[in-house]
Amino acid sequence: MLFKFNKMRISFVVALTLLISSFSYVKATDGICEVIEVDKGQPIYQTKFKASAVQSLIQKQQENYKLTFAKAKGKVGELLARNVIENGEVETFAGYVSITTMFKNQGCTIQETLRSKADQGIDDIYVALQSDGWIDQSFPPIFHEAKYDGRCSLKLKDTVTLCRQLSFQWLDGNLKKVQKRYASVADICLNDHNQFTITSCTGCKTKFKENINWLSDMLADGDFYRTASLLCADGTLSIYNVHGL
């Protein structure tokens, strides 16, 4: 009953809240980048954590994973955004979970470690689930970028080769990198910023390949959503729609 209710909420709430951001995109062509804009006028969700608790989490990330202060801040921004989304606090994301969480729930071994100094790759991908725990492909994916900024200013970065973060070109390029790594190495890295490694299980690898191909197809069809979150030094966490112009 709860699952059916969540599916109804997904189809209604997501369609209303994210409609204008789903199909407005420019496919990759030489010398042309899609113009990306964060809808900062009204966050789709906002909450506030204790600033001291956020700083404590940052310190723990540094100590436990040997991260730099900057990387630890970014990681905490990702984790707190994921936490409120998967706990059902964000109505727009009702019934969605991180693709990383989906694989963990399916018994696949996923390790999150720092891969490179470059802040590249998709921070998170949220998907709706079927009753068996795998992706319900009747609902579009949500590509999400998480930021931490002490001045509380959200800005998506312009990359040298793949245009601005969350643009069609950037998403397409990063998904192609995932497919290339899958073909060339035994372990599967979900992005260049945080390494999500899925090992051993043939079933996991098969499902991973199928899901990445599906994400690429949804991107090519323009059937996807984009959001970005901002965690500030005072503990404020805001989530915004992202539009392609």
GROMACS .gro file of C-alpha atoms in nm, residues 7 22 39 41-42 45-46 51 69 82 109 133 138 155 164 177 180-181 191 206 235 241:
model
   22
    7LYS     CA    1   0.417   0.587  -0.688
   22SER     CA    2   1.274   1.801  -1.763
   39ASP     CA    3   1.613   2.824  -0.978
   41GLY     CA    4   1.403   3.203  -0.630
   42GLN     CA    5   1.231   2.931  -0.431
   45TYR     CA    6   1.310   2.207   0.017
   46GLN     CA    7   1.498   2.375   0.300
   51ALA     CA    8   2.626   2.426   1.259
   69PHE     CA    9   3.895   1.983   0.446
   82ARG     CA   10   2.087   1.214   0.039
  109THR     CA   11   2.934  -0.447  -0.253
  133GLY     CA   12   1.400  -0.306  -0.523
  138SER     CA   13   0.850   0.419  -1.590
  155LYS     CA   14   2.720   2.801  -0.837
  164ARG     CA   15   2.867   2.337  -1.712
  177LYS     CA   16   3.301   0.766  -1.896
  180LYS     CA   17   3.406   0.313  -2.086
  181ARG     CA   18   3.538   0.223  -1.741
  191ASN     CA   19   3.220   0.892  -1.127
  206THR     CA   20   2.477  -0.706  -1.519
  235GLY     CA   21   2.383   2.436   0.871
  241ASN     CA   22   1.541   2.285  -0.940
   0.00000   0.00000   0.00000
